[in-house]
Amino acid sequence: MPRHSRTPRRLVADARTYLWTLRHSHSGADGGRSCRETLTLYPQPAGAGGPLRIVFAEGPGRYVPGGAPLGSGDVGYVRGASLNLHEPGAVRALLDAALAREWRPEARRAVELDGWSLLEAAAAARDRH
């Protein structure tokens, strides 16, 4: 039976548990249509810390899935690093990159980070494993 796409997935990293979700959205800013992928990690147990939102917004030289030929969850640079945000290893690599940038899961407030600032480090970490 396939997993329901809206059900949070579980990730354990360095003895801490997170639930994570991936959402696709559109913005109609400036009369056009722009896609974004938002990966959200929730430290567990509930209330243990604020969520981390890692946002990948479409832009010049970048892609996020908006239909064929891209696969669901694919984000990357047209000429460079890429990840599939449905893969737990990619989520773990982005989490590690956020922690290296001093995000603290125990902080009580929600934090939003630009995913593009984490992508190359996360993709390089995935390539090493």
Tab-separated table of N, CA and C in Angstrom:
chain	number	residue	atom	x	y	z
A	1	MET	N	0.845	-1.176	0.000
A	1	MET	CA	0.000	0.000	0.000
A	1	MET	C	0.888	1.236	0.000
A	2	PRO	N	0.688	2.189	-0.912
A	2	PRO	CA	1.551	3.366	-0.973
A	2	PRO	C	1.344	4.283	0.226
A	3	ARG	N	2.397	5.003	0.545
A	3	ARG	CA	2.369	5.960	1.641
A	3	ARG	C	1.553	7.170	1.224
A	4	HIS	N	0.731	7.690	2.126
A	4	HIS	CA	-0.061	8.893	1.837
A	4	HIS	C	0.885	10.087	1.824
A	5	SER	N	0.858	10.890	0.774
A	5	SER	CA	1.810	11.979	0.590
A	5	SER	C	1.704	13.063	1.651
A	6	ARG	N	0.596	13.168	2.364
A	6	ARG	CA	0.442	14.201	3.403
A	6	ARG	C	0.846	13.711	4.793
A	7	THR	N	1.175	12.431	4.916
A	7	THR	CA	1.569	11.879	6.200
A	7	THR	C	3.030	12.208	6.471
A	8	PRO	N	3.333	12.822	7.623
A	8	PRO	CA	4.739	13.127	7.922
A	8	PRO	C	5.579	11.854	7.998
A	9	ARG	N	6.809	11.979	7.564
A	9	ARG	CA	7.748	10.864	7.625
A	9	ARG	C	8.666	11.071	8.815
A	10	ARG	N	9.283	10.001	9.281
A	10	ARG	CA	10.132	10.035	10.469
A	10	ARG	C	11.595	9.953	10.058
A	11	LEU	N	12.421	10.754	10.733
A	11	LEU	CA	13.867	10.754	10.504
A	11	LEU	C	14.542	10.797	11.865
A	12	VAL	N	15.507	9.912	12.093
A	12	VAL	CA	16.291	9.931	13.314
A	12	VAL	C	17.711	10.316	12.927
A	13	ALA	N	18.214	11.368	13.576
A	13	ALA	CA	19.555	11.867	13.280
A	13	ALA	C	20.226	12.262	14.593
A	14	ASP	N	21.374	11.677	14.868
A	14	ASP	CA	22.134	11.998	16.076
A	14	ASP	C	21.277	11.892	17.329
A	15	ALA	N	20.553	10.784	17.465
A	15	ALA	CA	19.723	10.470	18.635
A	15	ALA	C	18.539	11.414	18.826
A	16	ARG	N	18.215	12.208	17.823
A	16	ARG	CA	17.042	13.090	17.885
A	16	ARG	C	16.090	12.662	16.778
A	17	THR	N	14.799	12.681	17.073
A	17	THR	CA	13.783	12.293	16.103
A	17	THR	C	13.100	13.534	15.551
A	18	TYR	N	12.832	13.504	14.253
A	18	TYR	CA	12.118	14.574	13.552
A	18	TYR	C	10.995	13.942	12.740
A	19	LEU	N	9.925	14.679	12.548
A	19	LEU	CA	8.950	14.359	11.519
A	19	LEU	C	9.181	15.365	10.410
A	20	TRP	N	9.009	14.930	9.151
A	20	TRP	CA	9.218	15.868	8.048
A	20	TRP	C	8.154	15.716	6.985
A	21	THR	N	7.871	16.850	6.357
A	21	THR	CA	6.892	16.899	5.272
A	21	THR	C	7.490	17.700	4.124
A	22	LEU	N	6.958	17.459	2.947
A	22	LEU	CA	7.353	18.211	1.753
A	22	LEU	C	6.090	18.720	1.088
A	23	ARG	N	6.061	20.005	0.806
A	23	ARG	CA	4.888	20.624	0.180
A	23	ARG	C	5.324	21.411	-1.053
A	24	HIS	N	4.493	21.349	-2.067
A	24	HIS	CA	4.686	22.123	-3.293
A	24	HIS	C	3.646	23.226	-3.303
A	25	SER	N	4.054	24.435	-3.673
A	25	SER	CA	3.095	25.539	-3.744
A	25	SER	C	3.441	26.435	-4.923
A	26	HIS	N	2.506	27.321	-5.247
A	26	HIS	CA	2.676	28.262	-6.356
A	26	HIS	C	2.453	29.680	-5.866
A	27	SER	N	3.157	30.588	-6.476
A	27	SER	CA	2.987	32.000	-6.190
A	27	SER	C	2.650	32.694	-7.501
A	28	GLY	N	1.724	33.608	-7.453
A	28	GLY	CA	1.357	34.356	-8.655
A	28	GLY	C	1.971	35.741	-8.662
A	29	ALA	N	3.072	35.922	-7.966
A	29	ALA	CA	3.718	37.234	-7.877
A	29	ALA	C	4.107	37.753	-9.260
A	30	ASP	N	3.960	39.031	-9.452
A	30	ASP	CA	4.343	39.716	-10.696
A	30	ASP	C	3.623	39.170	-11.926
A	31	GLY	N	2.430	38.632	-11.732
A	31	GLY	CA	1.632	38.175	-12.866
A	31	GLY	C	2.053	36.847	-13.454
A	32	GLY	N	3.128	36.260	-12.952
A	32	GLY	CA	3.572	34.968	-13.465
A	32	GLY	C	3.225	33.867	-12.484
A	33	ARG	N	3.729	32.687	-12.757
A	33	ARG	CA	3.518	31.564	-11.852
A	33	ARG	C	4.871	31.012	-11.453
A	34	SER	N	5.123	30.991	-10.168
A	34	SER	CA	6.394	30.527	-9.645
A	34	SER	C	6.156	29.362	-8.688
A	35	CYS	N	6.967	28.321	-8.790
A	35	CYS	CA	6.833	27.149	-7.938
A	35	CYS	C	7.818	27.226	-6.777
A	36	ARG	N	7.418	26.599	-5.655
A	36	ARG	CA	8.317	26.460	-4.502
A	36	ARG	C	8.092	25.107	-3.843
A	37	GLU	N	9.161	24.583	-3.319
A	37	GLU	CA	9.120	23.376	-2.512
A	37	GLU	C	9.504	23.782	-1.091
A	38	THR	N	8.731	23.340	-0.120
A	38	THR	CA	9.035	23.636	1.277
A	38	THR	C	9.157	22.321	2.042
A	39	LEU	N	10.359	22.075	2.530
A	39	LEU	CA	10.654	20.922	3.364
A	39	LEU	C	10.593	21.407	4.807
A	40	THR	N	9.741	20.781	5.625
A	40	THR	CA	9.604	21.193	7.017
A	40	THR	C	9.957	20.027	7.922
A	41	LEU	N	10.863	20.301	8.874
A	41	LEU	CA	11.259	19.317	9.871
A	41	LEU	C	10.736	19.761	11.228
A	42	TYR	N	10.090	18.841	11.948
A	42	TYR	CA	9.508	19.113	13.261
A	42	TYR	C	10.249	18.291	14.307
A	43	PRO	N	11.036	18.930	15.206
A	43	PRO	CA	11.693	18.170	16.276
A	43	PRO	C	10.640	17.478	17.140
A	44	GLN	N	10.959	16.259	17.563
A	44	GLN	CA	10.052	15.459	18.388
A	44	GLN	C	10.659	15.243	19.770
A	45	PRO	N	9.863	15.037	20.799
A	45	PRO	CA	8.412	14.987	20.761
A	45	PRO	C	7.832	16.365	20.473
A	46	ALA	N	6.558	16.383	20.117
A	46	ALA	CA	5.894	17.651	19.808
A	46	ALA	C	6.152	18.636	20.941
A	47	GLY	N	6.487	19.860	20.571
A	47	GLY	CA	6.778	20.898	21.555
A	47	GLY	C	8.231	20.953	21.975
A	48	ALA	N	9.063	20.023	21.454
A	48	ALA	CA	10.479	19.986	21.828
A	48	ALA	C	11.277	21.102	21.168
A	49	GLY	N	10.702	21.735	20.168
A	49	GLY	CA	11.381	22.817	19.460
A	49	GLY	C	10.537	23.282	18.303
A	50	GLY	N	10.902	24.424	17.744
A	50	GLY	CA	10.159	24.969	16.621
A	50	GLY	C	10.535	24.298	15.316
A	51	PRO	N	9.644	24.344	14.336
A	51	PRO	CA	9.923	23.700	13.051
A	51	PRO	C	10.985	24.456	12.240
A	52	LEU	N	11.656	23.711	11.402
A	52	LEU	CA	12.608	24.263	10.439
A	52	LEU	C	11.976	24.130	9.067
A	53	ARG	N	11.821	25.251	8.362
A	53	ARG	CA	11.309	25.237	6.992
A	53	ARG	C	12.465	25.577	6.056
A	54	ILE	N	12.723	24.680	5.126
A	54	ILE	CA	13.763	24.883	4.114
A	54	ILE	C	13.031	25.080	2.799
A	55	VAL	N	13.165	26.290	2.227
A	55	VAL	CA	12.366	26.681	1.070
A	55	VAL	C	13.241	26.784	-0.178
A	56	PHE	N	12.782	26.134	-1.240
A	56	PHE	CA	13.413	26.224	-2.551
A	56	PHE	C	12.428	26.917	-3.484
A	57	ALA	N	12.714	28.162	-3.837
A	57	ALA	CA	11.855	28.917	-4.749
A	57	ALA	C	12.488	28.919	-6.142
A	58	GLU	N	11.646	28.766	-7.142
A	58	GLU	CA	12.092	28.796	-8.539
A	58	GLU	C	12.764	30.128	-8.836
A	59	GLY	N	13.792	30.101	-9.663
A	59	GLY	CA	14.477	31.327	-10.049
A	59	GLY	C	15.443	31.061	-11.184
A	60	PRO	N	16.098	32.118	-11.680
A	60	PRO	CA	17.045	31.955	-12.788
A	60	PRO	C	18.160	30.955	-12.444
A	61	GLY	N	18.366	29.999	-13.326
A	61	GLY	CA	19.410	29.003	-13.147
A	61	GLY	C	19.065	27.920	-12.143
A	62	ARG	N	17.825	27.934	-11.627
A	62	ARG	CA	17.381	26.966	-10.633
A	62	ARG	C	16.111	26.287	-11.122
A	63	TYR	N	15.858	25.078	-10.638
A	63	TYR	CA	14.592	24.444	-10.989
A	63	TYR	C	13.965	23.795	-9.764
A	64	VAL	N	12.660	23.820	-9.758
A	64	VAL	CA	11.839	23.078	-8.805
A	64	VAL	C	10.768	22.390	-9.642
A	65	PRO	N	10.202	21.282	-9.157
A	65	PRO	CA	9.258	20.556	-9.994
A	65	PRO	C	7.991	21.359	-10.262
A	66	GLY	N	7.613	21.416	-11.491
A	66	GLY	CA	6.380	22.086	-11.887
A	66	GLY	C	5.679	21.285	-12.962
A	67	GLY	N	6.061	20.045	-13.107
A	67	GLY	CA	5.515	19.187	-14.146
A	67	GLY	C	6.636	18.588	-14.964
A	68	ALA	N	6.277	17.848	-15.992
A	68	ALA	CA	7.259	17.167	-16.843
A	68	ALA	C	8.231	18.192	-17.417
A	69	PRO	N	9.481	17.865	-17.571
A	69	PRO	CA	10.120	16.566	-17.407
A	69	PRO	C	10.708	16.341	-16.015
A	70	LEU	N	10.476	17.243	-15.061
A	70	LEU	CA	11.064	17.098	-13.737
A	70	LEU	C	10.274	16.113	-12.887
A	71	GLY	N	11.003	15.396	-12.031
A	71	GLY	CA	10.346	14.478	-11.110
A	71	GLY	C	9.900	15.203	-9.859
A	72	SER	N	8.915	14.665	-9.206
A	72	SER	CA	8.421	15.238	-7.965
A	72	SER	C	9.548	15.302	-6.943
A	73	GLY	N	9.739	16.454	-6.336
A	73	GLY	CA	10.750	16.624	-5.303
A	73	GLY	C	12.123	17.003	-5.802
A	74	ASP	N	12.334	17.037	-7.114
A	74	ASP	CA	13.645	17.398	-7.649
A	74	ASP	C	13.861	18.903	-7.553
A	75	VAL	N	15.000	19.307	-6.975
A	75	VAL	CA	15.409	20.708	-6.939
A	75	VAL	C	16.882	20.753	-7.309
A	76	GLY	N	17.297	21.842	-7.921
A	76	GLY	CA	18.711	21.945	-8.256
A	76	GLY	C	19.031	23.135	-9.108
A	77	TYR	N	20.305	23.256	-9.382
A	77	TYR	CA	20.803	24.274	-10.295
A	77	TYR	C	20.816	23.679	-11.691
A	78	VAL	N	20.491	24.471	-12.684
A	78	VAL	CA	20.459	23.986	-14.062
A	78	VAL	C	21.802	23.369	-14.435
A	79	ARG	N	22.883	23.986	-14.003
A	79	ARG	CA	24.221	23.467	-14.294
A	79	ARG	C	24.962	23.202	-12.977
A	80	GLY	N	24.426	22.285	-12.167
A	80	GLY	CA	25.116	22.021	-10.905
A	80	GLY	C	24.392	21.044	-10.013
A	81	ALA	N	24.550	21.255	-8.733
A	81	ALA	CA	24.059	20.354	-7.700
A	81	ALA	C	22.542	20.205	-7.741
A	82	SER	N	22.081	19.020	-7.323
A	82	SER	CA	20.644	18.761	-7.251
A	82	SER	C	20.376	17.720	-6.168
A	83	LEU	N	19.124	17.690	-5.702
A	83	LEU	CA	18.662	16.711	-4.726
A	83	LEU	C	17.219	16.346	-5.038
A	84	ASN	N	16.804	15.184	-4.555
A	84	ASN	CA	15.388	14.839	-4.584
A	84	ASN	C	14.901	14.874	-3.140
A	85	LEU	N	13.997	15.790	-2.839
A	85	LEU	CA	13.550	16.038	-1.476
A	85	LEU	C	12.631	14.953	-0.927
A	86	HIS	N	12.319	13.935	-1.712
A	86	HIS	CA	11.566	12.793	-1.207
A	86	HIS	C	12.495	11.742	-0.608
A	87	GLU	N	13.791	11.863	-0.835
A	87	GLU	CA	14.751	10.876	-0.355
A	87	GLU	C	15.203	11.219	1.061
A	88	PRO	N	15.053	10.280	2.000
A	88	PRO	CA	15.478	10.560	3.376
A	88	PRO	C	16.939	10.989	3.492
A	89	GLY	N	17.808	10.432	2.661
A	89	GLY	CA	19.224	10.829	2.700
A	89	GLY	C	19.426	12.287	2.319
A	90	ALA	N	18.621	12.786	1.372
A	90	ALA	CA	18.701	14.197	0.988
A	90	ALA	C	18.194	15.077	2.126
A	91	VAL	N	17.118	14.640	2.787
A	91	VAL	CA	16.582	15.393	3.922
A	91	VAL	C	17.616	15.444	5.040
A	92	ARG	N	18.257	14.314	5.319
A	92	ARG	CA	19.293	14.269	6.362
A	92	ARG	C	20.453	15.197	6.005
A	93	ALA	N	20.871	15.207	4.745
A	93	ALA	CA	21.978	16.077	4.327
A	93	ALA	C	21.597	17.553	4.490
A	94	LEU	N	20.365	17.920	4.170
A	94	LEU	CA	19.914	19.306	4.368
A	94	LEU	C	19.834	19.645	5.856
A	95	LEU	N	19.363	18.705	6.678
A	95	LEU	CA	19.328	18.913	8.122
A	95	LEU	C	20.741	19.147	8.650
A	96	ASP	N	21.689	18.317	8.244
A	96	ASP	CA	23.076	18.478	8.686
A	96	ASP	C	23.633	19.831	8.259
A	97	ALA	N	23.318	20.267	7.045
A	97	ALA	CA	23.792	21.573	6.569
A	97	ALA	C	23.175	22.704	7.393
A	98	ALA	N	21.899	22.568	7.757
A	98	ALA	CA	21.241	23.592	8.586
A	98	ALA	C	21.855	23.624	9.981
A	99	LEU	N	22.147	22.463	10.540
A	99	LEU	CA	22.789	22.413	11.854
A	99	LEU	C	24.183	23.034	11.801
A	100	ALA	N	24.908	22.809	10.700
A	100	ALA	CA	26.228	23.426	10.532
A	100	ALA	C	26.131	24.944	10.441
A	101	ARG	N	24.976	25.438	9.970
A	101	ARG	CA	24.725	26.883	9.902
A	101	ARG	C	24.147	27.408	11.214
A	102	GLU	N	24.221	26.579	12.240
A	102	GLU	CA	23.829	26.938	13.598
A	102	GLU	C	22.335	27.006	13.850
A	103	TRP	N	21.520	26.274	13.065
A	103	TRP	CA	20.123	26.106	13.451
A	103	TRP	C	20.098	25.168	14.643
A	104	ARG	N	19.309	25.499	15.645
A	104	ARG	CA	19.204	24.681	16.848
A	104	ARG	C	17.794	24.133	16.988
A	105	PRO	N	17.629	22.810	16.934
A	105	PRO	CA	16.302	22.209	16.975
A	105	PRO	C	15.548	22.482	18.277
A	106	GLU	N	16.256	22.767	19.357
A	106	GLU	CA	15.572	23.006	20.628
A	106	GLU	C	14.997	24.420	20.751
A	107	ALA	N	15.342	25.302	19.819
A	107	ALA	CA	14.787	26.668	19.844
A	107	ALA	C	13.268	26.584	19.675
A	108	ARG	N	12.547	27.406	20.379
A	108	ARG	CA	11.081	27.330	20.401
A	108	ARG	C	10.410	28.013	19.214
A	109	ARG	N	11.143	28.763	18.420
A	109	ARG	CA	10.513	29.501	17.320
A	109	ARG	C	10.736	28.788	15.987
A	110	ALA	N	9.817	29.033	15.074
A	110	ALA	CA	9.956	28.502	13.715
A	110	ALA	C	11.071	29.258	13.001
A	111	VAL	N	11.823	28.543	12.203
A	111	VAL	CA	12.917	29.134	11.428
A	111	VAL	C	12.715	28.766	9.969
A	112	GLU	N	12.888	29.740	9.076
A	112	GLU	CA	12.823	29.481	7.641
A	112	GLU	C	14.177	29.807	7.032
A	113	LEU	N	14.722	28.848	6.281
A	113	LEU	CA	16.008	29.025	5.609
A	113	LEU	C	15.830	28.903	4.104
A	114	ASP	N	16.628	29.653	3.376
A	114	ASP	CA	16.667	29.545	1.924
A	114	ASP	C	17.396	28.249	1.575
A	115	GLY	N	16.694	27.316	0.968
A	115	GLY	CA	17.283	26.030	0.635
A	115	GLY	C	18.477	26.119	-0.292
A	116	TRP	N	18.485	27.134	-1.137
A	116	TRP	CA	19.594	27.272	-2.081
A	116	TRP	C	20.908	27.514	-1.360
A	117	SER	N	20.867	28.125	-0.170
A	117	SER	CA	22.100	28.376	0.584
A	117	SER	C	22.654	27.087	1.198
A	118	LEU	N	21.855	26.029	1.232
A	118	LEU	CA	22.264	24.746	1.808
A	118	LEU	C	22.516	23.667	0.756
A	119	LEU	N	22.030	23.897	-0.455
A	119	LEU	CA	21.994	22.829	-1.465
A	119	LEU	C	23.358	22.250	-1.806
A	120	GLU	N	24.332	23.077	-2.086
A	120	GLU	CA	25.621	22.542	-2.532
A	120	GLU	C	26.293	21.715	-1.449
A	121	ALA	N	26.253	22.185	-0.204
A	121	ALA	CA	26.854	21.411	0.898
A	121	ALA	C	26.117	20.092	1.084
A	122	ALA	N	24.788	20.122	1.009
A	122	ALA	CA	24.000	18.905	1.181
A	122	ALA	C	24.254	17.916	0.040
A	123	ALA	N	24.301	18.405	-1.185
A	123	ALA	CA	24.546	17.524	-2.339
A	123	ALA	C	25.948	16.923	-2.263
A	124	ALA	N	26.933	17.700	-1.836
A	124	ALA	CA	28.299	17.182	-1.702
A	124	ALA	C	28.352	16.094	-0.633
A	125	ALA	N	27.626	16.296	0.468
A	125	ALA	CA	27.583	15.287	1.531
A	125	ALA	C	26.932	13.994	1.013
A	126	ARG	N	25.881	14.125	0.228
A	126	ARG	CA	25.222	12.944	-0.354
A	126	ARG	C	26.167	12.196	-1.286
A	127	ASP	N	26.963	12.935	-2.055
A	127	ASP	CA	27.904	12.295	-2.975
A	127	ASP	C	29.002	11.523	-2.241
A	128	ARG	N	29.365	11.979	-1.027
A	128	ARG	CA	30.404	11.303	-0.246
A	128	ARG	C	29.910	9.999	0.358
A	129	HIS	N	28.597	9.824	0.510
A	129	HIS	CA	28.055	8.622	1.164
A	129	HIS	C	27.585	7.607	0.180
